[in-house]
Coordinates of C-alpha atoms in Angstrom, one line a residue:
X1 CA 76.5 -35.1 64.6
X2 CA 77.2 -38.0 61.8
X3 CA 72.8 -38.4 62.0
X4 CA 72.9 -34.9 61.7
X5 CA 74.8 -34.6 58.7
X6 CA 73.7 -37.8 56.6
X7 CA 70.3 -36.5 56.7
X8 CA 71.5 -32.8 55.1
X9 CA 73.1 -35.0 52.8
X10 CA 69.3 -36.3 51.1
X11 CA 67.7 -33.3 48.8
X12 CA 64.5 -34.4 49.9
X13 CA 65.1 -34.2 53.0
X14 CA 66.8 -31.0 52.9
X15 CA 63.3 -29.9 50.9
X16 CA 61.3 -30.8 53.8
X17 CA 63.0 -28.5 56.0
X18 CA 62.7 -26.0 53.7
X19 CA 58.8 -26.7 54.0
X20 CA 58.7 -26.4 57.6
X21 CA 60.6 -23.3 58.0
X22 CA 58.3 -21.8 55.3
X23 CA 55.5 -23.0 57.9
X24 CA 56.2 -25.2 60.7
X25 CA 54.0 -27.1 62.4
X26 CA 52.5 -29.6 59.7
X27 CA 51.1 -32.6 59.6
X28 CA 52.9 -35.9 58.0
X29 CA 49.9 -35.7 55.4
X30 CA 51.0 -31.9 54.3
X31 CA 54.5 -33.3 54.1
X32 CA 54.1 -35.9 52.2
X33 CA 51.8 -34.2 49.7
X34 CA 54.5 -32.0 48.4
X35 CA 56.9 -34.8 47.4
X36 CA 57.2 -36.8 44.5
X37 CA 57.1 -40.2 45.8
X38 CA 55.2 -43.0 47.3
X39 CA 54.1 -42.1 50.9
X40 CA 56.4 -45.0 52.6
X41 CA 59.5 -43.6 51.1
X42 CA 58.3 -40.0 51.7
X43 CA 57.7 -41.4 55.7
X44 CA 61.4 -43.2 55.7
X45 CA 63.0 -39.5 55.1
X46 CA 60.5 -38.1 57.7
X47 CA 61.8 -40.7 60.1
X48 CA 65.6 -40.1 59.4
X49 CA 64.9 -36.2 60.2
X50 CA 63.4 -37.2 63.0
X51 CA 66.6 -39.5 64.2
X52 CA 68.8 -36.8 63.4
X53 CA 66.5 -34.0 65.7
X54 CA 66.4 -31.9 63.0
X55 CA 62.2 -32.9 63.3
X56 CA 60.6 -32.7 66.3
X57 CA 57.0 -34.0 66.5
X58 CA 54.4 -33.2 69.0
X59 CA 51.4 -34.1 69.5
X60 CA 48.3 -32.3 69.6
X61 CA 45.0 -33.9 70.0
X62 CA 44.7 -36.4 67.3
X63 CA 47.3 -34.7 65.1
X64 CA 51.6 -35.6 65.3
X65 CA 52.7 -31.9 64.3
X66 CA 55.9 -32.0 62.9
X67 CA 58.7 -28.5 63.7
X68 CA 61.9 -27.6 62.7
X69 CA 64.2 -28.2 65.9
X70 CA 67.4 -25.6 65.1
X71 CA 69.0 -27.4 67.7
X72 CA 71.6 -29.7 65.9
X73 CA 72.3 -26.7 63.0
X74 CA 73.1 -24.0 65.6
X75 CA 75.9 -26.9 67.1
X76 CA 77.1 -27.1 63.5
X77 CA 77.2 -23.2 63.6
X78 CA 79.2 -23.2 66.7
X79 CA 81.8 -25.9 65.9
X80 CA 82.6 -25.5 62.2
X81 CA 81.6 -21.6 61.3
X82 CA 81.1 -19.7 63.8
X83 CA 85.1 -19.2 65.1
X84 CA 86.7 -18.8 61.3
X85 CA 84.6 -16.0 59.6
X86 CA 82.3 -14.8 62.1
X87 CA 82.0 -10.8 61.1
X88 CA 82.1 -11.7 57.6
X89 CA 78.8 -13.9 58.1
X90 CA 77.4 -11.7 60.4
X91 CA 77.2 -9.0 57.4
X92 CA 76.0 -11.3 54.5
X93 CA 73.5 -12.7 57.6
X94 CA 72.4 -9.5 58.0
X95 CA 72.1 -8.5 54.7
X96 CA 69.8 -11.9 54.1
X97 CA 67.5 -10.7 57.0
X98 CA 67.3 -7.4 55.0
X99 CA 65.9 -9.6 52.0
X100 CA 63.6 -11.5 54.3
X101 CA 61.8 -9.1 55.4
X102 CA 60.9 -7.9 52.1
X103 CA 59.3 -10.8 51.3
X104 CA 58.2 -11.6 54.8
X105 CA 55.6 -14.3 55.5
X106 CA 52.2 -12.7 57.0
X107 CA 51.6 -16.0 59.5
X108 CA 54.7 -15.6 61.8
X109 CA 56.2 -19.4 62.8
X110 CA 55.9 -21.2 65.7
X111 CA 59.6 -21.9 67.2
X112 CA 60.0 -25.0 68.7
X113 CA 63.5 -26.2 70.4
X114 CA 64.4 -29.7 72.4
X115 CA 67.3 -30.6 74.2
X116 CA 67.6 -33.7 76.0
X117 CA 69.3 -33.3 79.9
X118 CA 70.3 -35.9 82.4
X119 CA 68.5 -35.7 85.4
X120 CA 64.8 -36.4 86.5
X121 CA 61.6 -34.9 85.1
X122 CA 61.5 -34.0 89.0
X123 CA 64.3 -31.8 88.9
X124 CA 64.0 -30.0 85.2
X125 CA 60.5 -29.2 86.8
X126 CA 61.8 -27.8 89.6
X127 CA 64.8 -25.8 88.1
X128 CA 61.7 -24.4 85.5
X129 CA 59.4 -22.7 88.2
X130 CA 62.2 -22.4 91.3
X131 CA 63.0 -18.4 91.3
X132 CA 66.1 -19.4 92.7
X133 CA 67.2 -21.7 90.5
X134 CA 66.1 -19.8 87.3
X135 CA 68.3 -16.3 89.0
X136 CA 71.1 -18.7 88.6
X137 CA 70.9 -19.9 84.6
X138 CA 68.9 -17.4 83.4
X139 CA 69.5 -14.1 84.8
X140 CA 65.9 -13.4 86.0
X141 CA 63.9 -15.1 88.7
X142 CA 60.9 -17.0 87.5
X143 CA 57.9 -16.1 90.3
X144 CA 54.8 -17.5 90.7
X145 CA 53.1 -20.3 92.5
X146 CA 52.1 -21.6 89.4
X147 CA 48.9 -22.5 89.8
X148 CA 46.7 -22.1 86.1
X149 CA 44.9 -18.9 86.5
X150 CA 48.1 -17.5 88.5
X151 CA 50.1 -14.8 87.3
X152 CA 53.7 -14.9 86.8
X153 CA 57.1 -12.6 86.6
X154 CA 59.9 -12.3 84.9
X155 CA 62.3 -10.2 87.3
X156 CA 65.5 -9.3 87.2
X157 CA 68.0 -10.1 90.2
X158 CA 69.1 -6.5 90.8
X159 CA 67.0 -6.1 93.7
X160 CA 64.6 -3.6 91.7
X161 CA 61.8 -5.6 91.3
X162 CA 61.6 -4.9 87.9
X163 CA 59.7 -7.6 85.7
X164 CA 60.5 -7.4 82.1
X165 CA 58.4 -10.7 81.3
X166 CA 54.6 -10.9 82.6
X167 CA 52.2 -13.7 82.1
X168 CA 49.6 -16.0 82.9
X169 CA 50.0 -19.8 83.9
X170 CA 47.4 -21.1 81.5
X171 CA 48.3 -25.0 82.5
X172 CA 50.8 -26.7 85.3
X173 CA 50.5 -30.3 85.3
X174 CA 54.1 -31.0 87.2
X175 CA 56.6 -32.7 86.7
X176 CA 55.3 -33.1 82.7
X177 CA 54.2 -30.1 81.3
X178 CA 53.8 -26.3 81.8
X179 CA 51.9 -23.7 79.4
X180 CA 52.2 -19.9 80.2
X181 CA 51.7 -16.8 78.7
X182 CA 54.3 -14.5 77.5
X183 CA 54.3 -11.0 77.4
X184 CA 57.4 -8.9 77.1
X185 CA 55.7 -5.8 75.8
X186 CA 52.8 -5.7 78.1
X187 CA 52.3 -2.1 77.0
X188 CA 51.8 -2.2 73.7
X189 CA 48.0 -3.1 72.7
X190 CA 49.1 -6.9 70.9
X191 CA 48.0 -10.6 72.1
X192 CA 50.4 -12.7 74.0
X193 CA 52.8 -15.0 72.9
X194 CA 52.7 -18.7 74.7
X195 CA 54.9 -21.3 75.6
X196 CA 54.6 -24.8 76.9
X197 CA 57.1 -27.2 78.6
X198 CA 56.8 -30.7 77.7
X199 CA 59.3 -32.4 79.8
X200 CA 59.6 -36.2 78.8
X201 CA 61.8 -38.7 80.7
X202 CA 63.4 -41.4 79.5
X203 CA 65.6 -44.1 82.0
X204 CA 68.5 -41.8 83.0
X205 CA 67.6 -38.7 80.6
X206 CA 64.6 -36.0 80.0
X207 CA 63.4 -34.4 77.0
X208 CA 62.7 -31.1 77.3
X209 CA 60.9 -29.7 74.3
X210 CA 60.2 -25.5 74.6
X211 CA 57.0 -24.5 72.1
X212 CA 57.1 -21.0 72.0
X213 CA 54.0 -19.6 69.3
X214 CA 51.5 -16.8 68.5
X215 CA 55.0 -14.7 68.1
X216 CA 53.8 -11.3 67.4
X217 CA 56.4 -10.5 64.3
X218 CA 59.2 -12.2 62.7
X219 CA 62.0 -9.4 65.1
X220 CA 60.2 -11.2 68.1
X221 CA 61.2 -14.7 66.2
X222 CA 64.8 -14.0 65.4
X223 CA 64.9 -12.6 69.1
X224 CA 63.8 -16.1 70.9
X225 CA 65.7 -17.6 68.2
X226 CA 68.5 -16.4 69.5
X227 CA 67.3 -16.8 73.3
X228 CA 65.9 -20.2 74.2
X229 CA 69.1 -22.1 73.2
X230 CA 70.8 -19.8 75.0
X231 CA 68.8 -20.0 77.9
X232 CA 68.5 -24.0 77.6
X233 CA 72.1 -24.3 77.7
X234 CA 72.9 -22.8 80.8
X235 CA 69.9 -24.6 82.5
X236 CA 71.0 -28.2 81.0
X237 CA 74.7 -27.3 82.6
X238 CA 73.5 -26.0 86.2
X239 CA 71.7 -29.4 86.0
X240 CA 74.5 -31.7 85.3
X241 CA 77.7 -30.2 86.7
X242 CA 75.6 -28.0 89.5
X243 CA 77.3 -25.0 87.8
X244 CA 76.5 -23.1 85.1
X245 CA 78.8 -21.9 81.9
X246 CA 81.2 -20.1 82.6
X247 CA 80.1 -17.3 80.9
X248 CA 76.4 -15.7 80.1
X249 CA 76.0 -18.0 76.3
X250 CA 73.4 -15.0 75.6
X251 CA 76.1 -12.3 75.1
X252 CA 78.2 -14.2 72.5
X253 CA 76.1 -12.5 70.2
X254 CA 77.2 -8.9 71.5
X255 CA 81.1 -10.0 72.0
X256 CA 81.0 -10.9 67.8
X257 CA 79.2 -7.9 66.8

């Protein structure tokens, strides 16, 4: 939390994540360009973003693209705001999203999120595609036998077979990464969303960054916003303790309103 803050501290830094939620996804060039300084110093701030996870960079191809990870800011939410004035900042929040949409970008961002859990890339991989295990921290079981080409279901636990989430596994390359589709309106005539699973291990810990683009509007943003860290949490604590919380962490937002 102390990285976290000294690197909110820096306006330029602060500036930068104003870039990449105005587009995310850029490349340390597009960064840089943007700032009035010499491209070392410019790359020092980068790096202390970085540090802090507030940046998260991935790779693709030949390119390092770096996201805004919301991450360490929703912790801040949840320690320091969101138990003092909760309703009042729900109304001004909702009176900013109001504004927003007004003035609404066109491109919708990409939303990337990373959390880092201790246990193998063996088992996040298996508590990503095990229906059981995904009934348990999500809610919904996770079926397929993901293979690429394979469908896959989203269904809820009720016993109705009902599968609120369809999609297509586009790549599986276990225990390290996972691209699927992601369709939660299969009815209505729009492309899918996707998301990949990078899961990166490290001596005792994994990294487990969740890519989630090709959003369809910005509703569909705020919603996995709202979602994934959610849906992360509970997964990161049936993996560590063999439970998970103690209550669903995706109706917090329901108990405030």
């Amino acid at each position: 939390m102390e990285l976290v803050f000294k690197a909110l501290a820096d306006e330029t830094r602060r500036s930068v994540l104003d870039r990449l939620r105005e587009r995310n996804g850029q490349t340390l060039r597009e960064l840089c360009e943007h700032l009035d300084m010499a491209r070392q110093s410019a790359t020092q701030h980068i790096d202390i973003l970085v540090r802090a996870g507030l940046v998260t960079v991935v790779r693709r191809g030949r390119e390092r693209l770096h996201f805004l990870n919301p991450a360490p800011i929703h912790d801040i939410e949840q320690r320091w705001i969101s138990g003092f004035d909760q309703p009042r900042l729900a109304a001004l929040s909702a009176i900013r999203r109001q504004a927003e949409q007004e003035y609404a970008m066109t491109t919708v961002p990409t939303y990337v999120y990373v959390t880092y859990i201790h246990a193998t890339a063996e088992q996040v991989w298996r508590a990503l595609t095990d229906a059981d295990l995904t009934a348990r921290y999500w809610g919904h079981a996770n079926v397929s036998d993901w293979q690429p080409g394979s469908p896959w279901e989203h269904r809820r636990t009720d016993g109705s077979g009902t599968a609120d989430v369809v999609g297509t596994v586009l790549e599986a390359e276990p225990p390290a990464r996972l691209v699927i589709t992601f369709e939660d309106s299969p009815e209505e005539d729009r492309k899918p969303s996707t998301v990949t699973f990078l899961v990166e291990p490290h001596q005792d810990i994994v990294r487990l960054t969740v890519t989630h683009e090709r959003l369809a509007n910005l509703d569909m943003y705020r919603g996995i916003s709202q979602g994934w860290p959610a849906v992360l949490a509970n997964l990161k604590s049936l993996l560590e303790t063999g439970e998970v919380l103690p209550q669903a962490p995706w109706e917090m937002g329901h108990a405030h309103a």
